[in-house]
PDB file of C-alpha atoms in Angstrom:
ATOM      1  CA  MET H 242     130.201  -3.421 -40.147  1.00 63.00           C
ATOM      2  CA  SER H 243     132.105  -3.596 -36.873  1.00 76.00           C
ATOM      3  CA  ALA H 244     130.259  -3.078 -33.588  1.00 83.00           C
ATOM      4  CA  LEU H 245     132.678  -0.270 -32.706  1.00 84.00           C
ATOM      5  CA  LEU H 246     131.982   1.487 -35.998  1.00 86.00           C
ATOM      6  CA  GLU H 247     128.230   1.128 -35.496  1.00 87.00           C
ATOM      7  CA  ARG H 248     128.455   2.658 -32.006  1.00 87.00           C
ATOM      8  CA  LEU H 249     130.548   5.533 -33.330  1.00 88.00           C
ATOM      9  CA  ARG H 250     128.140   6.246 -36.168  1.00 89.00           C
ATOM     10  CA  GLY H 251     125.299   6.185 -33.637  1.00 90.00           C
ATOM     11  CA  ARG H 252     127.111   8.894 -31.686  1.00 89.00           C
ATOM     12  CA  GLY H 253     127.401  11.066 -34.792  1.00 90.00           C
ATOM     13  CA  TRP H 254     131.144  10.477 -35.206  1.00 89.00           C
ATOM     14  CA  ARG H 255     132.159  11.493 -38.724  1.00 90.00           C
ATOM     15  CA  VAL H 256     133.513   8.319 -40.319  1.00 89.00           C
ATOM     16  CA  THR H 257     136.449   9.158 -42.557  1.00 93.00           C
ATOM     17  CA  SER H 258     138.398   6.445 -44.354  1.00 94.00           C
ATOM     18  CA  GLN H 259     141.166   6.703 -41.720  1.00 96.00           C
ATOM     19  CA  ARG H 260     138.742   6.427 -38.791  1.00 94.00           C
ATOM     20  CA  ARG H 261     136.936   3.515 -40.466  1.00 94.00           C
ATOM     21  CA  VAL H 262     140.186   1.596 -40.960  1.00 95.00           C
ATOM     22  CA  VAL H 263     141.309   2.107 -37.347  1.00 95.00           C
ATOM     23  CA  ALA H 264     137.898   0.973 -36.055  1.00 93.00           C
ATOM     24  CA  GLU H 265     138.033  -2.100 -38.298  1.00 92.00           C
ATOM     25  CA  VAL H 266     141.556  -2.971 -37.100  1.00 94.00           C
ATOM     26  CA  LEU H 267     140.324  -2.845 -33.494  1.00 92.00           C
ATOM     27  CA  GLU H 268     137.463  -5.263 -34.174  1.00 86.00           C
ATOM     28  CA  GLY H 269     137.446  -8.691 -32.500  1.00 77.00           C
ATOM     29  CA  ASP H 270     137.687 -10.511 -29.207  1.00 70.00           C
ATOM     30  CA  HIS H 271     140.804 -10.167 -27.068  1.00 73.00           C
ATOM     31  CA  VAL H 272     142.158  -7.303 -29.182  1.00 82.00           C
ATOM     32  CA  HIS H 273     144.859  -5.419 -27.277  1.00 90.00           C
ATOM     33  CA  LEU H 274     147.067  -3.825 -29.903  1.00 91.00           C
ATOM     34  CA  THR H 275     149.738  -1.184 -29.424  1.00 92.00           C
ATOM     35  CA  ALA H 276     149.428   2.011 -31.459  1.00 94.00           C
ATOM     36  CA  ASP H 277     152.250   0.778 -33.687  1.00 95.00           C
ATOM     37  CA  GLU H 278     150.432  -2.523 -34.266  1.00 94.00           C
ATOM     38  CA  VAL H 279     147.229  -0.638 -35.106  1.00 96.00           C
ATOM     39  CA  HIS H 280     149.217   1.508 -37.546  1.00 97.00           C
ATOM     40  CA  ALA H 281     150.895  -1.509 -39.187  1.00 97.00           C
ATOM     41  CA  ARG H 282     147.536  -3.206 -39.743  1.00 96.00           C
ATOM     42  CA  ALA H 283     145.874   0.015 -40.879  1.00 97.00           C
ATOM     43  CA  VAL H 284     148.617   0.622 -43.481  1.00 97.00           C
ATOM     44  CA  GLN H 285     147.813  -2.779 -45.013  1.00 97.00           C
ATOM     45  CA  ARG H 286     144.266  -1.520 -45.667  1.00 96.00           C
ATOM     46  CA  LEU H 287     144.984   2.148 -46.294  1.00 97.00           C
ATOM     47  CA  PRO H 288     148.663   2.651 -47.265  1.00 97.00           C
ATOM     48  CA  GLU H 289     148.587   6.458 -46.920  1.00 97.00           C
ATOM     49  CA  ILE H 290     147.473   6.524 -43.266  1.00 97.00           C
ATOM     50  CA  SER H 291     150.121   8.132 -41.064  1.00 97.00           C
ATOM     51  CA  ARG H 292     151.271   7.074 -37.625  1.00 97.00           C
ATOM     52  CA  ALA H 293     150.210  10.487 -36.242  1.00 97.00           C
ATOM     53  CA  THR H 294     146.696  10.018 -37.615  1.00 97.00           C
ATOM     54  CA  VAL H 295     146.431   6.610 -35.948  1.00 97.00           C
ATOM     55  CA  TYR H 296     147.633   8.049 -32.624  1.00 97.00           C
ATOM     56  CA  ASN H 297     145.113  10.915 -32.903  1.00 97.00           C
ATOM     57  CA  ILE H 298     142.228   8.569 -33.700  1.00 96.00           C
ATOM     58  CA  LEU H 299     143.150   6.257 -30.804  1.00 96.00           C
ATOM     59  CA  GLY H 300     143.194   9.314 -28.513  1.00 96.00           C
ATOM     60  CA  GLU H 301     139.727  10.297 -29.739  1.00 94.00           C
ATOM     61  CA  LEU H 302     138.391   6.787 -29.159  1.00 94.00           C
ATOM     62  CA  VAL H 303     139.782   6.743 -25.609  1.00 95.00           C
ATOM     63  CA  SER H 304     138.302  10.206 -24.910  1.00 94.00           C
ATOM     64  CA  LEU H 305     134.920   9.002 -26.173  1.00 92.00           C
ATOM     65  CA  GLY H 306     135.082   5.968 -23.866  1.00 91.00           C
ATOM     66  CA  GLU H 307     134.875   3.601 -26.840  1.00 91.00           C
ATOM     67  CA  VAL H 308     138.352   2.155 -26.318  1.00 91.00           C
ATOM     68  CA  ILE H 309     140.232   1.470 -23.080  1.00 90.00           C
ATOM     69  CA  GLU H 310     143.921   2.279 -22.778  1.00 91.00           C
ATOM     70  CA  VAL H 311     145.644  -0.634 -21.034  1.00 88.00           C
ATOM     71  CA  SER H 312     149.107  -0.262 -19.485  1.00 84.00           C
ATOM     72  CA  THR H 313     150.944  -3.219 -18.008  1.00 76.00           C
ATOM     73  CA  ASP H 314     154.363  -3.148 -16.351  1.00 71.00           C
ATOM     74  CA  GLY H 315     155.848  -0.270 -18.301  1.00 73.00           C
ATOM     75  CA  ARG H 316     155.179  -1.917 -21.644  1.00 73.00           C
ATOM     76  CA  ALA H 317     153.669   0.026 -24.531  1.00 81.00           C
ATOM     77  CA  LYS H 318     150.063   1.079 -24.023  1.00 89.00           C
ATOM     78  CA  ARG H 319     147.548  -1.219 -25.640  1.00 90.00           C
ATOM     79  CA  TYR H 320     144.084  -0.377 -26.872  1.00 92.00           C
ATOM     80  CA  ASP H 321     141.091  -2.514 -25.891  1.00 90.00           C
ATOM     81  CA  PRO H 322     137.842  -1.965 -27.820  1.00 87.00           C
ATOM     82  CA  ASN H 323     135.882  -4.029 -25.309  1.00 83.00           C
ATOM     83  CA  ALA H 324     134.983  -0.889 -23.346  1.00 82.00           C
ATOM     84  CA  HIS H 325     131.280  -1.616 -22.898  1.00 81.00           C
ATOM     85  CA  HIS H 326     131.544  -5.055 -21.294  1.00 81.00           C
ATOM     86  CA  PRO H 327     132.935  -5.258 -17.752  1.00 82.00           C
ATOM     87  CA  HIS H 328     136.038  -7.414 -17.671  1.00 84.00           C
ATOM     88  CA  GLN H 329     139.502  -7.768 -16.207  1.00 85.00           C
ATOM     89  CA  HIS H 330     142.774  -8.729 -17.871  1.00 87.00           C
ATOM     90  CA  LEU H 331     144.998 -11.797 -17.812  1.00 90.00           C
ATOM     91  CA  VAL H 332     148.570 -10.895 -18.820  1.00 88.00           C
ATOM     92  CA  CYS H 333     151.498 -13.160 -19.703  1.00 89.00           C
ATOM     93  CA  SER H 334     154.470 -11.992 -17.639  1.00 87.00           C
ATOM     94  CA  ARG H 335     156.896 -13.100 -20.340  1.00 88.00           C
ATOM     95  CA  CYS H 336     155.495 -12.153 -23.764  1.00 86.00           C
ATOM     96  CA  GLY H 337     152.841  -9.617 -22.724  1.00 84.00           C
ATOM     97  CA  THR H 338     149.858 -11.379 -24.311  1.00 86.00           C
ATOM     98  CA  ILE H 339     146.623  -9.981 -22.859  1.00 87.00           C
ATOM     99  CA  ARG H 340     143.268 -11.772 -22.654  1.00 88.00           C
ATOM    100  CA  ASP H 341     139.941 -10.432 -21.424  1.00 86.00           C
ATOM    101  CA  VAL H 342     138.520 -12.421 -18.514  1.00 88.00           C
ATOM    102  CA  ARG H 343     135.252 -12.190 -16.645  1.00 84.00           C
ATOM    103  CA  PRO H 344     135.749 -13.591 -13.148  1.00 82.00           C
ATOM    104  CA  THR H 345     132.713 -14.449 -11.099  1.00 82.00           C
ATOM    105  CA  GLY H 346     131.962 -12.400  -8.030  1.00 78.00           C
ATOM    106  CA  ASN H 347     132.051  -8.700  -7.357  1.00 79.00           C
ATOM    107  CA  PRO H 348     135.532  -7.250  -6.757  1.00 77.00           C
ATOM    108  CA  LEU H 349     133.977  -4.193  -5.090  1.00 77.00           C
ATOM    109  CA  ALA H 350     132.212  -6.391  -2.544  1.00 78.00           C
ATOM    110  CA  ASP H 351     135.455  -8.306  -1.909  1.00 80.00           C
ATOM    111  CA  LEU H 352     137.167  -5.227  -0.453  1.00 85.00           C
ATOM    112  CA  PRO H 353     136.388  -5.145   3.288  1.00 86.00           C
ATOM    113  CA  ALA H 354     135.064  -1.865   4.722  1.00 86.00           C
ATOM    114  CA  GLN H 355     138.182  -1.398   6.910  1.00 88.00           C
ATOM    115  CA  GLU H 356     140.366  -1.564   3.776  1.00 89.00           C
ATOM    116  CA  ARG H 357     138.431   1.201   1.989  1.00 87.00           C
ATOM    117  CA  PHE H 358     139.791   3.970   4.259  1.00 91.00           C
ATOM    118  CA  GLY H 359     136.588   5.963   3.858  1.00 88.00           C
ATOM    119  CA  PHE H 360     136.685   5.858   0.060  1.00 90.00           C
ATOM    120  CA  THR H 361     133.486   5.419  -1.874  1.00 88.00           C
ATOM    121  CA  VAL H 362     134.723   2.787  -4.300  1.00 86.00           C
ATOM    122  CA  SER H 363     133.095   2.913  -7.728  1.00 85.00           C
ATOM    123  CA  GLU H 364     135.223   0.536  -9.784  1.00 82.00           C
ATOM    124  CA  ALA H 365     138.048  -1.966  -9.561  1.00 82.00           C
ATOM    125  CA  GLU H 366     140.745  -2.897 -12.056  1.00 83.00           C
ATOM    126  CA  ILE H 367     142.279  -6.285 -11.470  1.00 84.00           C
ATOM    127  CA  THR H 368     145.104  -7.739 -13.533  1.00 87.00           C
ATOM    128  CA  TYR H 369     145.844 -11.437 -13.334  1.00 89.00           C
ATOM    129  CA  ARG H 370     149.420 -12.397 -14.239  1.00 90.00           C
ATOM    130  CA  GLY H 371     151.022 -15.646 -15.196  1.00 91.00           C
ATOM    131  CA  LEU H 372     152.486 -17.449 -18.184  1.00 94.00           C
ATOM    132  CA  CYS H 373     150.487 -18.147 -21.337  1.00 91.00           C
ATOM    133  CA  PRO H 374     150.572 -21.664 -22.810  1.00 91.00           C
ATOM    134  CA  SER H 375     153.284 -20.633 -25.293  1.00 91.00           C
ATOM    135  CA  CYS H 376     155.582 -19.292 -22.558  1.00 92.00           C
ATOM    136  CA  ALA H 377     154.880 -21.808 -19.764  1.00 87.00           C
ATOM    137  CA  PRO H 378     157.439 -24.565 -19.322  1.00 82.00           C
ATOM    138  CA  ASP H 379     156.266 -28.026 -20.272  1.00 73.00           C
ATOM    139  CA  PRO H 380     154.929 -29.927 -17.272  1.00 64.00           C
ATOM    140  CA  PRO H 381     157.229 -32.699 -15.937  1.00 60.00           C
ATOM    141  CA  GLY H 382     156.972 -35.961 -17.836  1.00 58.00           C
ATOM    142  CA  VAL H 383     155.840 -34.457 -21.123  1.00 53.00           C
TER     143      VAL H 383
END
């Protein structure tokens, strides 16, 4: 059983066949699927699942704090089930591939007091951008 499904059952979430399939589709490392990608994969497992049902379930999972909604540069929202492990994102500027990264250090401590403007900072979201190996040009001489 997926870790996400186990957490949801532990919270008393009623596990219907549609909810189970969506949770299973979201299982794995570096999963950042769009709602349409979740739907396409869910249909392979449960052909009668509708797009609206998938959108509703994703909304529930975000509301429960079990899935993070990730938006990058006006692209379609992606859904990250890695909500319980602090991490940042590395995004390919060309193809949009997203990877979870765990940089060392504390981003909250890296913000100097004079740059906080009196805010009590409780969290930081950092997105690293670049080109993934598939999109990067070959280095000279290769």
